[in-house]
mmCIF file of N, CA, C and O in Angstrom:
data_model
loop_
_atom_site.group_PDB
_atom_site.id
_atom_site.type_symbol
_atom_site.label_atom_id
_atom_site.label_comp_id
_atom_site.label_asym_id
_atom_site.label_seq_id
_atom_site.Cartn_x
_atom_site.Cartn_y
_atom_site.Cartn_z
ATOM 1 N N MET R 84 113.925 84.492 112.801
ATOM 2 C CA MET R 84 112.673 83.629 111.883
ATOM 3 C C MET R 84 112.709 84.730 110.509
ATOM 4 O O MET R 84 112.661 86.286 110.945
ATOM 5 N N GLY R 85 113.174 84.478 109.330
ATOM 6 C CA GLY R 85 113.366 85.385 108.385
ATOM 7 C C GLY R 85 111.949 85.376 108.018
ATOM 8 O O GLY R 85 111.083 84.906 108.263
ATOM 9 N N GLU R 86 112.140 86.717 107.168
ATOM 10 C CA GLU R 86 110.455 86.783 106.697
ATOM 11 C C GLU R 86 110.464 86.288 105.973
ATOM 12 O O GLU R 86 110.885 85.706 104.709
ATOM 13 N N VAL R 87 109.314 86.205 105.148
ATOM 14 C CA VAL R 87 108.338 85.541 103.951
ATOM 15 C C VAL R 87 107.760 86.630 103.315
ATOM 16 O O VAL R 87 106.856 87.015 103.672
ATOM 17 N N ARG R 88 108.280 86.358 101.774
ATOM 18 C CA ARG R 88 107.383 87.301 101.220
ATOM 19 C C ARG R 88 105.909 86.621 100.187
ATOM 20 O O ARG R 88 106.137 85.263 100.117
ATOM 21 N N SER R 89 104.956 87.306 100.242
ATOM 22 C CA SER R 89 103.778 86.732 99.944
ATOM 23 C C SER R 89 103.994 86.441 98.479
ATOM 24 O O SER R 89 104.484 86.890 97.721
ATOM 25 N N GLU R 90 103.248 85.435 98.280
ATOM 26 C CA GLU R 90 103.311 84.991 96.544
ATOM 27 C C GLU R 90 103.138 86.205 96.204
ATOM 28 O O GLU R 90 103.892 86.613 94.764
ATOM 29 N N LEU R 91 102.081 87.331 95.827
ATOM 30 C CA LEU R 91 101.638 88.931 95.057
ATOM 31 C C LEU R 91 102.907 89.422 95.283
ATOM 32 O O LEU R 91 103.432 90.068 94.011
ATOM 33 N N LEU R 92 103.638 89.638 96.082
ATOM 34 C CA LEU R 92 104.699 90.484 96.558
ATOM 35 C C LEU R 92 105.933 89.713 95.060
ATOM 36 O O LEU R 92 106.593 90.713 94.765
ATOM 37 N N ALA R 93 105.781 88.791 95.963
ATOM 38 C CA ALA R 93 107.038 87.437 94.870
ATOM 39 C C ALA R 93 107.044 88.016 93.412
ATOM 40 O O ALA R 93 108.329 88.277 92.609
ATOM 41 N N GLN R 94 106.084 88.105 92.350
ATOM 42 C CA GLN R 94 105.245 88.033 91.548
ATOM 43 C C GLN R 94 105.287 89.436 90.901
ATOM 44 O O GLN R 94 106.133 90.100 89.895
ATOM 45 N N ALA R 95 105.087 90.183 92.194
ATOM 46 C CA ALA R 95 105.294 91.849 91.460
ATOM 47 C C ALA R 95 107.161 92.515 91.471
ATOM 48 O O ALA R 95 107.531 93.210 90.811
ATOM 49 N N ILE R 96 107.821 91.567 92.241
ATOM 50 C CA ILE R 96 108.778 92.061 92.576
ATOM 51 C C ILE R 96 109.876 91.444 91.122
ATOM 52 O O ILE R 96 110.664 92.021 90.482
ATOM 53 N N SER R 97 109.287 90.384 90.594
ATOM 54 C CA SER R 97 110.352 89.819 89.648
ATOM 55 C C SER R 97 109.676 90.261 88.296
ATOM 56 O O SER R 97 110.413 90.508 87.423
ATOM 57 N N ARG R 98 108.483 90.845 88.228
ATOM 58 C CA ARG R 98 107.914 91.742 87.022
ATOM 59 C C ARG R 98 108.627 93.042 87.329
ATOM 60 O O ARG R 98 109.117 93.733 85.970
ATOM 61 N N LEU R 99 109.014 94.128 87.827
ATOM 62 C CA LEU R 99 109.598 94.904 88.162
ATOM 63 C C LEU R 99 110.749 94.887 87.915
ATOM 64 O O LEU R 99 111.419 95.432 87.127
ATOM 65 N N THR R 100 111.722 93.842 88.212
ATOM 66 C CA THR R 100 113.099 93.688 87.700
ATOM 67 C C THR R 100 113.187 92.827 86.234
ATOM 68 O O THR R 100 114.427 93.677 85.986
ATOM 69 N N ARG R 101 112.308 92.870 85.592
ATOM 70 C CA ARG R 101 112.231 93.058 84.260
ATOM 71 C C ARG R 101 112.000 93.698 83.422
ATOM 72 O O ARG R 101 112.393 93.918 81.977
ATOM 73 N N LEU R 102 111.335 95.235 84.335
ATOM 74 C CA LEU R 102 111.802 96.477 83.670
ATOM 75 C C LEU R 102 112.605 96.836 83.137
ATOM 76 O O LEU R 102 113.545 96.974 83.948
ATOM 77 N N PRO R 103 112.897 98.043 81.964
ATOM 78 C CA PRO R 103 113.766 98.741 82.089
ATOM 79 C C PRO R 103 114.260 99.449 83.406
ATOM 80 O O PRO R 103 113.339 99.918 84.062
ATOM 81 N N ARG R 104 114.896 99.658 83.689
ATOM 82 C CA ARG R 104 115.593 100.499 84.671
ATOM 83 C C ARG R 104 114.914 102.020 85.164
ATOM 84 O O ARG R 104 114.792 102.170 86.408
ATOM 85 N N ALA R 105 114.880 102.563 84.282
ATOM 86 C CA ALA R 105 114.211 103.958 84.314
ATOM 87 C C ALA R 105 112.454 103.233 84.601
ATOM 88 O O ALA R 105 112.196 104.325 85.469
ATOM 89 N N GLU R 106 112.100 102.767 83.996
ATOM 90 C CA GLU R 106 110.967 102.345 84.384
ATOM 91 C C GLU R 106 110.652 101.590 86.135
ATOM 92 O O GLU R 106 109.691 102.191 86.732
ATOM 93 N N GLN R 107 111.952 100.662 86.218
ATOM 94 C CA GLN R 107 111.636 100.579 88.150
ATOM 95 C C GLN R 107 111.970 101.807 88.507
ATOM 96 O O GLN R 107 111.183 101.618 89.770
ATOM 97 N N ASP R 108 112.668 102.491 88.366
ATOM 98 C CA ASP R 108 112.732 103.924 89.141
ATOM 99 C C ASP R 108 111.368 104.173 89.531
ATOM 100 O O ASP R 108 111.260 104.803 90.558
ATOM 101 N N VAL R 109 110.853 104.522 88.163
ATOM 102 C CA VAL R 109 109.216 105.416 88.510
ATOM 103 C C VAL R 109 108.323 104.417 89.293
ATOM 104 O O VAL R 109 107.760 104.950 90.600
ATOM 105 N N ALA R 110 108.082 103.157 89.176
ATOM 106 C CA ALA R 110 107.710 102.307 89.944
ATOM 107 C C ALA R 110 107.693 102.535 91.031
ATOM 108 O O ALA R 110 107.275 102.593 92.190
ATOM 109 N N ALA R 111 109.199 102.338 91.327
ATOM 110 C CA ALA R 111 109.271 102.346 92.811
ATOM 111 C C ALA R 111 109.134 103.675 93.687
ATOM 112 O O ALA R 111 108.739 103.534 94.850
ATOM 113 N N ILE R 112 109.582 104.674 92.848
ATOM 114 C CA ILE R 112 108.920 105.921 93.733
ATOM 115 C C ILE R 112 108.088 106.142 93.912
ATOM 116 O O ILE R 112 107.362 106.686 94.828
ATOM 117 N N GLU R 113 106.797 105.158 92.729
ATOM 118 C CA GLU R 113 105.566 105.735 92.843
ATOM 119 C C GLU R 113 105.193 104.562 94.580
ATOM 120 O O GLU R 113 103.792 104.808 95.296
ATOM 121 N N ILE R 114 105.812 103.509 94.518
ATOM 122 C CA ILE R 114 105.601 102.867 95.969
ATOM 123 C C ILE R 114 105.814 103.180 96.882
ATOM 124 O O ILE R 114 104.991 102.933 97.795
ATOM 125 N N LEU R 115 106.946 103.599 96.801
ATOM 126 C CA LEU R 115 107.256 104.588 97.788
ATOM 127 C C LEU R 115 106.808 105.482 98.508
ATOM 128 O O LEU R 115 106.510 105.624 99.963
ATOM 129 N N ALA R 116 106.310 106.166 97.901
ATOM 130 C CA ALA R 116 105.259 107.311 98.031
ATOM 131 C C ALA R 116 104.268 107.141 98.813
ATOM 132 O O ALA R 116 103.662 107.573 99.642
ATOM 133 N N MET R 117 103.490 106.014 98.103
ATOM 134 C CA MET R 117 102.226 105.399 98.913
ATOM 135 C C MET R 117 102.518 104.688 100.171
ATOM 136 O O MET R 117 101.627 104.785 101.131
ATOM 137 N N ILE R 118 103.607 103.936 100.416
ATOM 138 C CA ILE R 118 103.592 103.510 101.970
ATOM 139 C C ILE R 118 104.575 103.484 102.765
ATOM 140 O O ILE R 118 104.388 103.410 103.992
ATOM 141 N N CYS R 119 105.359 105.038 102.665
ATOM 142 C CA CYS R 119 105.833 105.376 103.301
ATOM 143 C C CYS R 119 105.277 106.528 104.256
ATOM 144 O O CYS R 119 104.594 107.450 103.731
ATOM 145 N N PRO R 120 105.399 106.604 105.445
ATOM 146 C CA PRO R 120 104.876 107.886 105.951
ATOM 147 C C PRO R 120 105.712 109.179 105.359
ATOM 148 O O PRO R 120 106.716 109.114 105.036
ATOM 149 N N GLU R 121 105.196 110.474 105.628
ATOM 150 C CA GLU R 121 105.289 111.797 105.012
ATOM 151 C C GLU R 121 107.329 111.675 105.908
ATOM 152 O O GLU R 121 107.849 112.464 104.796
ATOM 153 N N GLU R 122 107.603 111.237 107.087
ATOM 154 C CA GLU R 122 108.814 112.193 107.175
ATOM 155 C C GLU R 122 110.036 110.840 106.444
ATOM 156 O O GLU R 122 111.146 111.308 106.682
ATOM 157 N N GLU R 123 109.584 109.806 106.262
ATOM 158 C CA GLU R 123 110.527 108.813 105.702
ATOM 159 C C GLU R 123 110.520 109.449 104.199
ATOM 160 O O GLU R 123 111.750 108.896 103.813
ATOM 161 N N TRP R 124 109.556 109.460 103.722
ATOM 162 C CA TRP R 124 109.183 109.829 102.217
ATOM 163 C C TRP R 124 110.287 111.508 102.116
ATOM 164 O O TRP R 124 111.413 111.373 100.771
ATOM 165 N N VAL R 125 110.150 112.117 102.845
ATOM 166 C CA VAL R 125 111.185 113.240 103.081
ATOM 167 C C VAL R 125 112.979 113.046 103.057
ATOM 168 O O VAL R 125 113.227 113.364 102.285
ATOM 169 N N LEU R 126 112.928 111.793 103.568
ATOM 170 C CA LEU R 126 114.255 111.655 103.503
ATOM 171 C C LEU R 126 114.735 110.782 102.366
ATOM 172 O O LEU R 126 116.081 110.403 101.596
ATOM 173 N N ILE R 127 113.702 109.835 101.572
ATOM 174 C CA ILE R 127 113.938 109.215 100.405
ATOM 175 C C ILE R 127 114.133 110.368 99.344
ATOM 176 O O ILE R 127 115.008 110.366 98.561
ATOM 177 N N ALA R 128 113.565 111.223 99.303
ATOM 178 C CA ALA R 128 113.751 112.278 98.104
ATOM 179 C C ALA R 128 114.704 113.168 98.716
ATOM 180 O O ALA R 128 115.221 114.256 97.728
ATOM 181 N N ALA R 129 115.609 113.244 100.078
ATOM 182 C CA ALA R 129 116.659 113.989 100.196
ATOM 183 C C ALA R 129 117.926 112.823 99.693
ATOM 184 O O ALA R 129 118.876 113.946 99.706
ATOM 185 N N SER R 130 117.468 111.723 99.649
ATOM 186 C CA SER R 130 118.606 110.807 99.294
ATOM 187 C C SER R 130 119.270 110.776 97.582
ATOM 188 O O SER R 130 118.828 111.484 96.874
ATOM 189 N N GLU R 131 120.510 110.359 97.693
ATOM 190 C CA GLU R 131 121.787 110.595 96.649
ATOM 191 C C GLU R 131 120.509 109.801 95.636
ATOM 192 O O GLU R 131 120.881 110.472 94.487
ATOM 193 N N PRO R 132 120.212 108.702 95.419
ATOM 194 C CA PRO R 132 119.227 107.755 94.248
ATOM 195 C C PRO R 132 118.242 108.421 93.793
ATOM 196 O O PRO R 132 118.122 109.196 92.606
ATOM 197 N N TYR R 133 117.557 109.209 94.473
ATOM 198 C CA TYR R 133 116.332 109.750 94.282
ATOM 199 C C TYR R 133 117.003 111.681 93.289
ATOM 200 O O TYR R 133 116.044 111.319 92.519
ATOM 201 N N GLN R 134 117.651 111.928 94.170
ATOM 202 C CA GLN R 134 117.989 112.997 93.672
ATOM 203 C C GLN R 134 118.846 112.818 92.385
ATOM 204 O O GLN R 134 118.506 113.602 91.066
ATOM 205 N N LYS R 135 119.905 111.828 92.389
ATOM 206 C CA LYS R 135 120.341 111.483 90.736
ATOM 207 C C LYS R 135 118.779 111.248 90.040
ATOM 208 O O LYS R 135 119.343 111.286 88.609
ATOM 209 N N TRP R 136 118.473 110.573 89.928
ATOM 210 C CA TRP R 136 117.023 110.439 89.140
ATOM 211 C C TRP R 136 116.401 111.308 88.907
ATOM 212 O O TRP R 136 116.355 111.558 87.814
ATOM 213 N N GLN R 137 116.231 112.355 90.047
ATOM 214 C CA GLN R 137 115.502 113.597 89.530
ATOM 215 C C GLN R 137 116.469 114.250 88.694
ATOM 216 O O GLN R 137 115.560 115.368 87.570
ATOM 217 N N ALA R 138 117.321 114.710 88.495
ATOM 218 C CA ALA R 138 118.503 115.197 87.947
ATOM 219 C C ALA R 138 118.294 114.352 86.317
ATOM 220 O O ALA R 138 118.480 115.516 85.218
ATOM 221 N N SER R 139 118.406 113.290 86.282
ATOM 222 C CA SER R 139 118.341 112.602 85.235
ATOM 223 C C SER R 139 116.900 112.545 84.096
ATOM 224 O O SER R 139 116.834 112.707 83.140
ATOM 225 N N GLN R 140 115.983 113.670 84.657
ATOM 226 C CA GLN R 140 114.589 113.452 83.878
ATOM 227 C C GLN R 140 114.760 114.610 83.111
ATOM 228 O O GLN R 140 114.881 116.015 83.847
ATOM 229 N N PRO R 141 114.091 114.099 81.642
ATOM 230 C CA PRO R 141 113.905 115.501 81.477
ATOM 231 C C PRO R 141 113.201 116.630 81.713
ATOM 232 O O PRO R 141 112.467 116.425 81.952
ATOM 233 N N GLU R 142 113.501 118.143 81.485
ATOM 234 C CA GLU R 142 112.764 119.243 81.798
ATOM 235 C C GLU R 142 111.550 119.175 80.950
ATOM 236 O O GLU R 142 111.336 119.526 80.159
ATOM 237 N N LYS R 143 110.161 118.161 81.367
ATOM 238 C CA LYS R 143 108.833 118.586 80.830
ATOM 239 C C LYS R 143 107.787 118.316 82.174
ATOM 240 O O LYS R 143 108.668 118.251 83.356
ATOM 241 N N ARG R 144 106.784 118.680 81.584
ATOM 242 C CA ARG R 144 105.640 118.833 82.768
ATOM 243 C C ARG R 144 105.097 117.247 83.161
ATOM 244 O O ARG R 144 105.256 116.140 82.453
ATOM 245 N N PRO R 145 105.445 116.895 84.590
ATOM 246 C CA PRO R 145 105.462 115.829 85.128
ATOM 247 C C PRO R 145 104.140 115.164 85.037
ATOM 248 O O PRO R 145 102.809 115.571 84.820
ATOM 249 N N GLN R 146 104.277 113.334 84.883
ATOM 250 C CA GLN R 146 103.175 113.092 84.762
ATOM 251 C C GLN R 146 102.375 113.300 86.246
ATOM 252 O O GLN R 146 102.771 113.633 86.964
ATOM 253 N N PRO R 147 100.787 113.464 86.246
ATOM 254 C CA PRO R 147 100.625 113.331 87.797
ATOM 255 C C PRO R 147 100.280 112.476 88.783
ATOM 256 O O PRO R 147 100.643 113.016 89.317
ATOM 257 N N ALA R 148 100.731 111.144 88.658
ATOM 258 C CA ALA R 148 101.830 110.506 89.640
ATOM 259 C C ALA R 148 102.509 111.103 90.354
ATOM 260 O O ALA R 148 102.655 111.167 91.393
ATOM 261 N N LEU R 149 103.642 111.759 89.090
ATOM 262 C CA LEU R 149 104.576 112.235 90.207
ATOM 263 C C LEU R 149 104.605 113.474 90.300
ATOM 264 O O LEU R 149 105.124 114.204 91.693
ATOM 265 N N ALA R 150 103.999 114.068 89.880
ATOM 266 C CA ALA R 150 103.306 115.293 90.280
ATOM 267 C C ALA R 150 102.818 115.378 91.666
ATOM 268 O O ALA R 150 102.995 116.036 92.779
ATOM 269 N N SER R 151 101.956 114.289 92.089
ATOM 270 C CA SER R 151 101.481 114.271 93.818
ATOM 271 C C SER R 151 102.568 114.269 94.173
ATOM 272 O O SER R 151 102.527 114.559 95.523
ATOM 273 N N LEU R 152 103.854 113.224 94.266
ATOM 274 C CA LEU R 152 104.890 112.851 94.350
ATOM 275 C C LEU R 152 105.702 114.300 95.217
ATOM 276 O O LEU R 152 106.337 114.175 96.135
ATOM 277 N N SER R 153 106.053 115.151 94.424
ATOM 278 C CA SER R 153 106.858 116.434 94.653
ATOM 279 C C SER R 153 105.850 116.887 95.580
ATOM 280 O O SER R 153 106.891 117.963 96.345
ATOM 281 N N ALA R 154 105.123 117.195 95.338
ATOM 282 C CA ALA R 154 104.044 117.923 96.320
ATOM 283 C C ALA R 154 103.770 117.670 97.668
ATOM 284 O O ALA R 154 104.170 118.067 98.923
ATOM 285 N N ARG R 155 104.180 115.789 98.435
ATOM 286 C CA ARG R 155 104.121 115.768 99.181
ATOM 287 C C ARG R 155 105.781 115.822 99.449
ATOM 288 O O ARG R 155 106.140 116.483 101.254
ATOM 289 N N VAL R 156 106.867 116.904 98.869
ATOM 290 C CA VAL R 156 108.168 117.096 99.810
ATOM 291 C C VAL R 156 108.107 118.573 100.024
ATOM 292 O O VAL R 156 108.855 118.768 100.946
ATOM 293 N N LEU R 157 107.590 119.329 99.041
ATOM 294 C CA LEU R 157 107.555 120.923 99.734
ATOM 295 C C LEU R 157 106.414 121.117 100.527
ATOM 296 O O LEU R 157 106.340 120.757 101.270
#
């Protein structure tokens, strides 16, 4: 039996895919940080896509939401 998305999840995915790629990444990181257990978050933060995203970010003071994400990894 296949998984079925809720209507709200389908709407959220639709809206996310219409965002610019950089905004998609930020939203995805925030969502993953909220729903993943710490063990999974460590794997995500160590992943190549996350490392590429992080390396592409300008050197500036992180936004509050992203600052809390990096705290989870440390």
